Amino acid sequence: MGFGQFYNRQIAKGLLFLLLGVGSITAFALYLLPGLQGLITLGTTPRGLMMVDGMYQAVDGDHSIYLMVEGLICLLVAFLLVAGYALNIRDARLNGKLRDQGKTTETFRSTLYHLNERHFPYLILFLPGVAILFLTILPLLFSILVAFTDFAAPNLPPAHLVNWNGLQTFGDLLTLRTWSRTFYGVFVWTCVWAVLSTLTTYAGGIFVAVLIEQRGVRFRKFWRTILVIPFAIPNLVSLLVFRNMFNGEFGPVNQFLGYLGIEKIPWLTDPVWAKVTVLLVNAWLGIPVIMILVSGILTTIPRDLYESAEIDGASPFKSFRMITLPLVYFSTAPVLIMQFAGNLNNFNVIYLLTDGNPVNPKYQYAGSTDLLVTWLYKLTLNNQQYNFSSAIGIIIFVIVAGLSIFNFRRSRSYKEEDMVQ
């Protein structure tokens, strides 16, 4: 580094690149290569016992997780140094072309001037880019790499070394009987939950908004205010209140049903009723959001369309199906897709309302109402199955990202984004 600038007679710039090159080689030799080696091996010396003065004492060995993190840091630093080397080659090449054309190369002062003027955005974005690299990309890479190791209880550092195991974690998750039964069961319920919870809140929100906007309905502001209260109350409070209300023994819902002569319903203790309960509570929480959104859209639809449809003899239902629903869907399709993706990872409703229960004896560390995201939480914090939780996280990302991109690209909002309604 720097010799291309010396050849182009840019001494000051060449010295800077030369210093960067010497620093890079030194960093590679002293820090980066050992760090990258630790990332590859994840340690070679386990914790052991050593005889000291006639007594055995514990001697610390390599900590695989620390080595993995340090190795990723070294890998990203190496990436930055390689980018600096590529910048050095590009600069020498561009200035060499100027010399071949008989033109004068930039002086060091003009380079600084252009850096402050023409390349100012890159200069300003350099530090945020480095921060994103180490504070966002690094944790993501670490969480992904864990899925390809045997980092799970009882094989936990520093007592044991963690090893790379390739795709074995995914294979065990999908084929090993105890794990696969849980995964497929939780996965199917997650998909059913995402579809039903999205449809109930979306359809319910549209129904309530259209109902309020009907002619002859009085006190519309009052009804909107009443119906938006569930959205205004923090979800944490609402869900804990519902958890007590649907208590099978002492909950007020079952007490009220008892006054009517109806037997107590196991709202949170029966697998089927627990799933029905979480869907009902989620609808109560989610309908106000869609109602507010759709109410704003309904005010923008010209009344002439409905009057023309009425003159042509269209029934109210047909006007809704041919006018209201297409225009509402056109505007809310991206929100619907985001809501579906959010329901796939709807941690709060499940965890705070049922904690994933009731217990399913056929499942591994999961309950009957657990979603993939709540199962991942239990695997991580309660059972220290880090490699399986990381694999599930990767699967969740692939599902959510794939479905979101596919559905969004097929929506009219994406295909006709330049269309003004």
Tab-separated table of C-alpha atoms in Angstrom:
chain	number	residue	atom	x	y	z
A	1	MET	CA	0.000	0.000	0.000
A	2	GLY	CA	1.242	3.450	-0.921
A	3	PHE	CA	3.676	2.461	-3.687
A	4	GLY	CA	1.085	3.180	-6.376
A	5	GLN	CA	0.769	6.703	-4.990
A	6	PHE	CA	4.586	7.048	-4.912
A	7	TYR	CA	4.657	6.010	-8.582
A	8	ASN	CA	2.074	8.687	-9.321
A	9	ARG	CA	4.230	11.223	-7.407
A	10	GLN	CA	1.685	11.654	-4.609
A	11	ILE	CA	4.132	11.468	-1.725
A	12	ALA	CA	1.892	12.596	1.170
A	13	LYS	CA	-0.958	10.335	0.157
A	14	GLY	CA	1.468	7.472	-0.418
A	15	LEU	CA	2.889	7.869	3.089
A	16	LEU	CA	-0.602	7.703	4.583
A	17	PHE	CA	-1.443	4.517	2.671
A	18	LEU	CA	1.962	3.068	3.530
A	19	LEU	CA	1.357	3.656	7.243
A	20	LEU	CA	-2.068	2.059	6.896
A	21	GLY	CA	-0.502	-0.928	5.137
A	22	VAL	CA	2.195	-1.402	7.781
A	23	GLY	CA	-0.441	-1.109	10.519
A	24	SER	CA	-2.635	-3.660	8.730
A	25	ILE	CA	0.180	-6.197	8.403
A	26	THR	CA	1.098	-5.716	12.059
A	27	ALA	CA	-2.525	-6.097	13.138
A	28	PHE	CA	-2.899	-9.243	11.032
A	29	ALA	CA	0.218	-10.811	12.490
A	30	LEU	CA	-0.351	-9.937	16.148
A	31	TYR	CA	-4.132	-9.920	16.598
A	32	LEU	CA	-6.249	-10.812	13.597
A	33	LEU	CA	-4.733	-14.161	12.637
A	34	PRO	CA	-4.912	-15.553	16.212
A	35	GLY	CA	-8.470	-14.238	16.483
A	36	LEU	CA	-9.483	-15.848	13.193
A	37	GLN	CA	-7.825	-19.081	14.276
A	38	GLY	CA	-9.913	-19.017	17.473
A	39	LEU	CA	-13.048	-18.529	15.363
A	40	ILE	CA	-12.153	-21.606	13.319
A	41	THR	CA	-11.199	-23.894	16.201
A	42	LEU	CA	-13.374	-22.454	19.013
A	43	GLY	CA	-10.623	-23.404	21.421
A	44	THR	CA	-8.264	-26.331	21.911
A	45	THR	CA	-7.651	-26.382	25.670
A	46	PRO	CA	-10.567	-27.364	27.918
A	47	ARG	CA	-10.771	-26.582	31.601
A	48	GLY	CA	-8.839	-29.090	33.683
A	49	LEU	CA	-7.246	-29.885	37.033
A	50	MET	CA	-3.612	-29.318	37.948
A	51	MET	CA	-1.676	-30.565	40.973
A	52	VAL	CA	-0.392	-27.561	42.924
A	53	ASP	CA	1.301	-28.096	46.327
A	54	GLY	CA	-0.275	-31.487	46.642
A	55	MET	CA	-3.766	-30.202	45.877
A	56	TYR	CA	-5.812	-30.215	42.694
A	57	GLN	CA	-6.792	-26.776	41.442
A	58	ALA	CA	-9.013	-25.852	38.503
A	59	VAL	CA	-7.149	-24.388	35.544
A	60	ASP	CA	-9.150	-22.319	33.082
A	61	GLY	CA	-9.024	-23.303	29.450
A	62	ASP	CA	-10.351	-21.673	26.302
A	63	HIS	CA	-13.806	-20.115	26.351
A	64	SER	CA	-15.386	-21.001	23.006
A	65	ILE	CA	-18.002	-18.233	23.008
A	66	TYR	CA	-15.452	-15.532	23.805
A	67	LEU	CA	-13.264	-16.881	21.016
A	68	MET	CA	-16.211	-16.791	18.609
A	69	VAL	CA	-17.009	-13.163	19.438
A	70	GLU	CA	-13.351	-12.122	19.272
A	71	GLY	CA	-12.987	-13.975	15.983
A	72	LEU	CA	-15.993	-12.169	14.496
A	73	ILE	CA	-14.548	-8.828	15.607
A	74	CYS	CA	-11.254	-9.734	13.936
A	75	LEU	CA	-13.128	-10.809	10.800
A	76	LEU	CA	-14.943	-7.476	10.545
A	77	VAL	CA	-11.727	-5.532	11.206
A	78	ALA	CA	-10.052	-7.578	8.464
A	79	PHE	CA	-12.934	-6.680	6.161
A	80	LEU	CA	-12.350	-2.969	6.845
A	81	LEU	CA	-8.609	-3.335	6.193
A	82	VAL	CA	-9.259	-5.162	2.926
A	83	ALA	CA	-11.661	-2.368	1.959
A	84	GLY	CA	-8.854	0.124	2.696
A	85	TYR	CA	-6.515	-1.881	0.482
A	86	ALA	CA	-9.087	-1.886	-2.331
A	87	LEU	CA	-9.455	1.889	-1.927
A	88	ASN	CA	-5.686	2.211	-2.253
A	89	ILE	CA	-5.679	0.200	-5.509
A	90	ARG	CA	-8.582	2.199	-6.918
A	91	ASP	CA	-6.930	5.530	-6.116
A	92	ALA	CA	-3.642	4.488	-7.713
A	93	ARG	CA	-5.433	3.174	-10.809
A	94	LEU	CA	-7.507	6.321	-11.362
A	95	ASN	CA	-4.519	8.621	-10.948
A	96	GLY	CA	-2.438	6.351	-13.186
A	97	LYS	CA	-5.033	6.801	-15.936
A	98	LEU	CA	-4.750	10.567	-15.556
A	99	ARG	CA	-0.967	10.344	-15.993
A	100	ASP	CA	-1.357	8.128	-19.070
A	101	GLN	CA	-3.602	10.787	-20.560
A	102	GLY	CA	-1.021	13.460	-19.863
A	103	LYS	CA	-3.084	15.119	-17.160
A	104	THR	CA	-1.914	16.325	-13.753
A	105	THR	CA	-2.748	14.170	-10.740
A	106	GLU	CA	-4.385	15.637	-7.686
A	107	THR	CA	-2.276	17.192	-4.991
A	108	PHE	CA	-2.752	16.226	-1.380
A	109	ARG	CA	-4.481	19.537	-0.701
A	110	SER	CA	-6.938	19.068	-3.582
A	111	THR	CA	-7.639	15.538	-2.358
A	112	LEU	CA	-8.560	16.891	1.060
A	113	TYR	CA	-10.722	19.551	-0.600
A	114	HIS	CA	-12.622	16.970	-2.673
A	115	LEU	CA	-12.952	14.766	0.389
A	116	ASN	CA	-14.647	17.644	2.176
A	117	GLU	CA	-16.828	18.627	-0.770
A	118	ARG	CA	-17.545	15.888	-3.267
A	119	HIS	CA	-17.130	12.916	-0.931
A	120	PHE	CA	-18.501	14.559	2.201
A	121	PRO	CA	-21.518	12.180	2.510
A	122	TYR	CA	-19.202	9.146	2.580
A	123	LEU	CA	-17.003	10.835	5.158
A	124	ILE	CA	-19.972	11.556	7.422
A	125	LEU	CA	-21.463	8.066	6.992
A	126	PHE	CA	-18.196	6.258	7.751
A	127	LEU	CA	-18.545	6.287	11.548
A	128	PRO	CA	-22.259	5.310	11.539
A	129	GLY	CA	-21.382	2.553	9.075
A	130	VAL	CA	-18.685	1.199	11.379
A	131	ALA	CA	-21.119	1.394	14.313
A	132	ILE	CA	-23.728	-0.588	12.354
A	133	LEU	CA	-21.056	-3.125	11.430
A	134	PHE	CA	-20.105	-3.851	15.042
A	135	LEU	CA	-23.381	-3.146	16.877
A	136	THR	CA	-25.886	-4.681	14.428
A	137	ILE	CA	-24.185	-7.010	11.972
A	138	LEU	CA	-21.836	-8.557	14.549
A	139	PRO	CA	-24.654	-9.744	16.893
A	140	LEU	CA	-26.604	-11.070	13.898
A	141	LEU	CA	-23.602	-13.051	12.664
A	142	PHE	CA	-23.010	-14.415	16.158
A	143	SER	CA	-26.633	-15.537	16.572
A	144	ILE	CA	-26.509	-17.238	13.151
A	145	LEU	CA	-23.205	-19.033	13.790
A	146	VAL	CA	-24.468	-20.462	17.091
A	147	ALA	CA	-26.938	-22.582	15.100
A	148	PHE	CA	-23.993	-24.442	13.545
A	149	THR	CA	-22.434	-25.441	16.878
A	150	ASP	CA	-23.270	-27.788	19.765
A	151	PHE	CA	-23.676	-24.851	22.176
A	152	ALA	CA	-26.410	-26.263	24.428
A	153	ALA	CA	-26.757	-27.641	27.925
A	154	PRO	CA	-24.951	-29.617	29.270
A	155	ASN	CA	-22.155	-28.733	26.818
A	156	LEU	CA	-21.608	-25.176	28.067
A	157	PRO	CA	-18.365	-23.207	28.397
A	158	PRO	CA	-16.107	-22.677	30.223
A	159	ALA	CA	-16.464	-26.223	31.566
A	160	HIS	CA	-16.639	-27.627	28.021
A	161	LEU	CA	-15.496	-26.567	24.591
A	162	VAL	CA	-18.077	-25.794	21.929
A	163	ASN	CA	-17.576	-27.464	18.546
A	164	TRP	CA	-18.792	-26.777	15.046
A	165	ASN	CA	-21.354	-29.387	13.990
A	166	GLY	CA	-22.480	-28.078	10.598
A	167	LEU	CA	-26.163	-28.673	9.857
A	168	GLN	CA	-26.648	-31.244	12.601
A	169	THR	CA	-28.752	-28.859	14.714
A	170	PHE	CA	-31.175	-28.313	11.829
A	171	GLY	CA	-31.200	-32.043	11.136
A	172	ASP	CA	-32.033	-32.874	14.770
A	173	LEU	CA	-34.712	-30.172	14.822
A	174	LEU	CA	-36.412	-31.560	11.729
A	175	THR	CA	-35.844	-35.318	12.099
A	176	LEU	CA	-35.078	-36.239	15.714
A	177	ARG	CA	-38.333	-37.517	17.169
A	178	THR	CA	-38.575	-35.437	20.349
A	179	TRP	CA	-37.513	-32.237	18.637
A	180	SER	CA	-39.263	-32.714	15.291
A	181	ARG	CA	-42.630	-33.454	16.927
A	182	THR	CA	-42.374	-30.211	18.864
A	183	PHE	CA	-41.125	-28.192	15.920
A	184	TYR	CA	-43.820	-29.314	13.473
A	185	GLY	CA	-46.565	-28.933	16.082
A	186	VAL	CA	-45.480	-25.446	17.098
A	187	PHE	CA	-44.853	-24.465	13.471
A	188	VAL	CA	-48.355	-25.493	12.356
A	189	TRP	CA	-49.956	-23.627	15.248
A	190	THR	CA	-47.806	-20.567	14.489
A	191	CYS	CA	-49.073	-20.526	10.887
A	192	VAL	CA	-52.698	-21.063	11.958
A	193	TRP	CA	-52.352	-18.347	14.592
A	194	ALA	CA	-50.819	-15.863	12.129
A	195	VAL	CA	-53.576	-16.410	9.551
A	196	LEU	CA	-56.539	-16.385	11.952
A	197	SER	CA	-55.303	-13.505	14.115
A	198	THR	CA	-54.621	-11.382	11.041
A	199	LEU	CA	-57.970	-12.166	9.408
A	200	THR	CA	-59.998	-11.590	12.576
A	201	THR	CA	-58.440	-8.212	13.353
A	202	TYR	CA	-58.499	-7.061	9.726
A	203	ALA	CA	-62.064	-8.156	9.003
A	204	GLY	CA	-63.265	-6.950	12.396
A	205	GLY	CA	-61.624	-3.556	11.960
A	206	ILE	CA	-63.160	-3.067	8.508
A	207	PHE	CA	-66.584	-4.182	9.729
A	208	VAL	CA	-66.565	-1.772	12.689
A	209	ALA	CA	-65.272	1.144	10.605
A	210	VAL	CA	-67.865	0.623	7.857
A	211	LEU	CA	-70.601	0.223	10.451
A	212	ILE	CA	-69.743	3.531	12.105
A	213	GLU	CA	-69.585	5.327	8.744
A	214	GLN	CA	-73.087	4.223	7.729
A	215	ARG	CA	-75.703	6.892	7.172
A	216	GLY	CA	-77.931	7.508	10.110
A	217	VAL	CA	-75.343	6.498	12.708
A	218	ARG	CA	-75.184	9.209	15.355
A	219	PHE	CA	-72.415	10.064	17.823
A	220	ARG	CA	-69.702	8.727	15.559
A	221	LYS	CA	-66.920	10.411	17.541
A	222	PHE	CA	-68.239	8.819	20.705
A	223	TRP	CA	-68.234	5.314	19.203
A	224	ARG	CA	-64.735	5.786	17.779
A	225	THR	CA	-63.492	6.965	21.166
A	226	ILE	CA	-65.031	4.008	22.994
A	227	LEU	CA	-63.710	1.484	20.501
A	228	VAL	CA	-60.184	2.915	20.501
A	229	ILE	CA	-59.766	2.493	24.266
A	230	PRO	CA	-58.285	-1.045	23.943
A	231	PHE	CA	-55.566	0.444	21.734
A	232	ALA	CA	-54.859	3.255	24.192
A	233	ILE	CA	-54.376	0.929	27.171
A	234	PRO	CA	-50.893	-0.673	27.325
A	235	ASN	CA	-50.953	-4.276	26.149
A	236	LEU	CA	-49.171	-5.438	29.279
A	237	VAL	CA	-52.018	-4.189	31.476
A	238	SER	CA	-54.754	-5.517	29.198
A	239	LEU	CA	-53.244	-8.980	28.875
A	240	LEU	CA	-52.674	-9.398	32.607
A	241	VAL	CA	-56.261	-8.306	33.264
A	242	PHE	CA	-57.556	-10.819	30.711
A	243	ARG	CA	-55.381	-13.512	32.287
A	244	ASN	CA	-57.206	-12.994	35.578
A	245	MET	CA	-60.611	-12.619	33.943
A	246	PHE	CA	-60.303	-15.976	32.170
A	247	ASN	CA	-59.023	-17.809	35.223
A	248	GLY	CA	-60.772	-21.163	35.239
A	249	GLU	CA	-61.605	-21.241	38.948
A	250	PHE	CA	-61.935	-17.678	40.165
A	251	GLY	CA	-62.190	-15.609	36.982
A	252	PRO	CA	-65.194	-13.273	36.647
A	253	VAL	CA	-66.013	-14.688	33.201
A	254	ASN	CA	-66.651	-18.175	34.575
A	255	GLN	CA	-68.462	-16.748	37.586
A	256	PHE	CA	-70.818	-14.885	35.276
A	257	LEU	CA	-71.367	-18.048	33.231
A	258	GLY	CA	-72.137	-19.871	36.471
A	259	TYR	CA	-74.929	-17.393	37.238
A	260	LEU	CA	-76.413	-18.333	33.846
A	261	GLY	CA	-76.237	-22.036	34.651
A	262	ILE	CA	-73.350	-22.708	32.277
A	263	GLU	CA	-70.525	-24.930	33.437
A	264	LYS	CA	-67.077	-23.445	33.885
A	265	ILE	CA	-65.015	-23.316	30.708
A	266	PRO	CA	-61.279	-24.140	30.935
A	267	TRP	CA	-60.273	-21.000	29.050
A	268	LEU	CA	-56.538	-21.269	29.759
A	269	THR	CA	-56.096	-24.898	30.816
A	270	ASP	CA	-57.565	-26.757	27.846
A	271	PRO	CA	-55.452	-26.701	24.633
A	272	VAL	CA	-58.362	-25.901	22.302
A	273	TRP	CA	-59.998	-23.320	24.553
A	274	ALA	CA	-56.632	-21.687	25.264
A	275	LYS	CA	-56.104	-21.167	21.536
A	276	VAL	CA	-59.613	-19.757	21.150
A	277	THR	CA	-58.973	-17.423	24.083
A	278	VAL	CA	-55.746	-15.977	22.682
A	279	LEU	CA	-57.460	-15.381	19.325
A	280	LEU	CA	-60.372	-13.556	21.005
A	281	VAL	CA	-58.088	-11.393	23.143
A	282	ASN	CA	-55.846	-10.588	20.181
A	283	ALA	CA	-58.901	-9.529	18.167
A	284	TRP	CA	-60.003	-7.250	21.018
A	285	LEU	CA	-56.550	-5.633	21.020
A	286	GLY	CA	-56.033	-5.454	17.248
A	287	ILE	CA	-59.409	-4.391	15.849
A	288	PRO	CA	-59.118	-0.734	17.013
A	289	VAL	CA	-55.891	-0.237	15.031
A	290	ILE	CA	-57.460	-1.412	11.773
A	291	MET	CA	-60.661	0.523	12.550
A	292	ILE	CA	-58.738	3.805	12.872
A	293	LEU	CA	-56.825	3.146	9.670
A	294	VAL	CA	-59.879	2.154	7.638
A	295	SER	CA	-61.948	5.066	8.997
A	296	GLY	CA	-59.411	7.479	7.552
A	297	ILE	CA	-59.483	5.699	4.194
A	298	LEU	CA	-63.290	5.678	4.036
A	299	THR	CA	-63.384	9.458	4.319
A	300	THR	CA	-61.306	9.733	1.127
A	301	ILE	CA	-63.609	7.588	-1.032
A	302	PRO	CA	-65.811	9.874	-3.191
A	303	ARG	CA	-69.497	9.616	-2.372
A	304	ASP	CA	-70.234	9.818	-6.104
A	305	LEU	CA	-69.151	6.210	-6.499
A	306	TYR	CA	-71.760	4.988	-4.027
A	307	GLU	CA	-74.465	7.211	-5.520
A	308	SER	CA	-73.736	5.898	-9.002
A	309	ALA	CA	-73.817	2.311	-7.737
A	310	GLU	CA	-77.117	2.978	-5.985
A	311	ILE	CA	-78.604	4.419	-9.169
A	312	ASP	CA	-77.465	1.316	-11.072
A	313	GLY	CA	-79.346	-0.825	-8.571
A	314	ALA	CA	-76.401	-2.202	-6.614
A	315	SER	CA	-77.185	-3.522	-3.157
A	316	PRO	CA	-75.254	-2.216	-0.122
A	317	PHE	CA	-73.327	-5.479	0.057
A	318	LYS	CA	-72.365	-5.288	-3.600
A	319	SER	CA	-71.259	-1.654	-3.179
A	320	PHE	CA	-69.100	-2.744	-0.279
A	321	ARG	CA	-67.611	-5.641	-2.254
A	322	MET	CA	-67.005	-3.712	-5.479
A	323	ILE	CA	-66.078	-0.251	-4.154
A	324	THR	CA	-65.190	-0.145	-0.476
A	325	LEU	CA	-63.229	-3.368	-0.087
A	326	PRO	CA	-60.935	-2.965	-3.165
A	327	LEU	CA	-60.057	0.639	-2.285
A	328	VAL	CA	-59.484	-0.188	1.374
A	329	TYR	CA	-57.362	-3.218	0.491
A	330	PHE	CA	-55.315	-1.197	-1.993
A	331	SER	CA	-54.341	1.259	0.728
A	332	THR	CA	-53.918	-1.216	3.567
A	333	ALA	CA	-52.217	-4.138	1.791
A	334	PRO	CA	-48.728	-3.218	3.097
A	335	VAL	CA	-50.149	-2.828	6.622
A	336	LEU	CA	-51.899	-6.196	6.330
A	337	ILE	CA	-48.646	-7.859	5.284
A	338	MET	CA	-46.779	-6.209	8.155
A	339	GLN	CA	-49.477	-7.288	10.588
A	340	PHE	CA	-49.223	-10.876	9.360
A	341	ALA	CA	-45.459	-10.818	9.815
A	342	GLY	CA	-45.894	-9.269	13.249
A	343	ASN	CA	-48.381	-11.950	14.300
A	344	LEU	CA	-45.868	-14.650	13.408
A	345	ASN	CA	-43.675	-13.089	16.110
A	346	ASN	CA	-46.453	-11.950	18.453
A	347	PHE	CA	-44.630	-12.668	21.694
A	348	ASN	CA	-46.641	-10.496	24.088
A	349	VAL	CA	-50.126	-11.959	23.620
A	350	ILE	CA	-49.023	-15.574	23.999
A	351	TYR	CA	-46.457	-15.159	26.756
A	352	LEU	CA	-48.387	-12.732	28.947
A	353	LEU	CA	-51.765	-14.424	28.524
A	354	THR	CA	-50.962	-18.138	28.641
A	355	ASP	CA	-47.164	-18.382	29.027
A	356	GLY	CA	-47.408	-20.901	26.193
A	357	ASN	CA	-49.474	-23.252	28.367
A	358	PRO	CA	-51.254	-25.598	28.864
A	359	VAL	CA	-48.395	-28.062	29.108
A	360	ASN	CA	-48.126	-30.548	26.265
A	361	PRO	CA	-46.360	-33.759	27.413
A	362	LYS	CA	-45.452	-34.622	23.817
A	363	TYR	CA	-43.517	-31.384	23.319
A	364	GLN	CA	-39.926	-30.571	24.201
A	365	TYR	CA	-39.801	-27.398	26.346
A	366	ALA	CA	-42.996	-26.051	24.742
A	367	GLY	CA	-46.695	-25.738	25.552
A	368	SER	CA	-49.833	-26.084	23.455
A	369	THR	CA	-50.111	-22.341	22.665
A	370	ASP	CA	-46.411	-21.623	22.192
A	371	LEU	CA	-45.381	-19.934	18.972
A	372	LEU	CA	-41.940	-20.384	17.467
A	373	VAL	CA	-40.837	-17.112	19.036
A	374	THR	CA	-42.022	-18.002	22.552
A	375	TRP	CA	-40.536	-21.484	22.222
A	376	LEU	CA	-37.268	-19.836	21.199
A	377	TYR	CA	-37.466	-17.648	24.319
A	378	LYS	CA	-37.946	-20.664	26.581
A	379	LEU	CA	-35.137	-22.590	24.899
A	380	THR	CA	-32.765	-19.666	25.387
A	381	LEU	CA	-33.481	-18.357	28.876
A	382	ASN	CA	-35.000	-21.329	30.669
A	383	ASN	CA	-33.274	-24.353	29.142
A	384	GLN	CA	-29.987	-23.040	27.666
A	385	GLN	CA	-30.529	-24.744	24.297
A	386	TYR	CA	-28.793	-21.956	22.414
A	387	ASN	CA	-28.056	-23.788	19.176
A	388	PHE	CA	-31.672	-24.917	18.733
A	389	SER	CA	-32.996	-21.444	19.537
A	390	SER	CA	-30.605	-19.936	16.996
A	391	ALA	CA	-31.747	-22.415	14.345
A	392	ILE	CA	-35.381	-21.554	15.086
A	393	GLY	CA	-34.533	-17.852	14.815
A	394	ILE	CA	-33.057	-18.418	11.356
A	395	ILE	CA	-36.162	-20.359	10.284
A	396	ILE	CA	-38.433	-17.580	11.585
A	397	PHE	CA	-36.436	-14.977	9.651
A	398	VAL	CA	-36.619	-16.979	6.414
A	399	ILE	CA	-40.378	-17.480	6.775
A	400	VAL	CA	-41.197	-13.889	7.715
A	401	ALA	CA	-38.878	-12.286	5.154
A	402	GLY	CA	-39.917	-14.655	2.360
A	403	LEU	CA	-43.665	-14.305	2.893
A	404	SER	CA	-43.483	-10.549	3.394
A	405	ILE	CA	-41.459	-9.911	0.241
A	406	PHE	CA	-43.551	-12.328	-1.840
A	407	ASN	CA	-46.908	-10.922	-0.730
A	408	PHE	CA	-45.814	-7.307	-0.915
A	409	ARG	CA	-44.525	-7.686	-4.480
A	410	ARG	CA	-47.827	-9.277	-5.509
A	411	SER	CA	-49.983	-6.536	-3.988
A	412	ARG	CA	-51.447	-3.776	-6.134
A	413	SER	CA	-49.908	-1.208	-3.807
A	414	TYR	CA	-46.481	-2.326	-5.029
A	415	LYS	CA	-47.389	-2.807	-8.696
A	416	GLU	CA	-49.239	0.529	-8.901
A	417	GLU	CA	-47.175	2.546	-6.426
A	418	ASP	CA	-47.194	5.570	-8.737
A	419	MET	CA	-50.978	5.519	-9.053
A	420	VAL	CA	-52.700	8.371	-7.217
A	421	GLN	CA	-56.007	7.461	-5.641
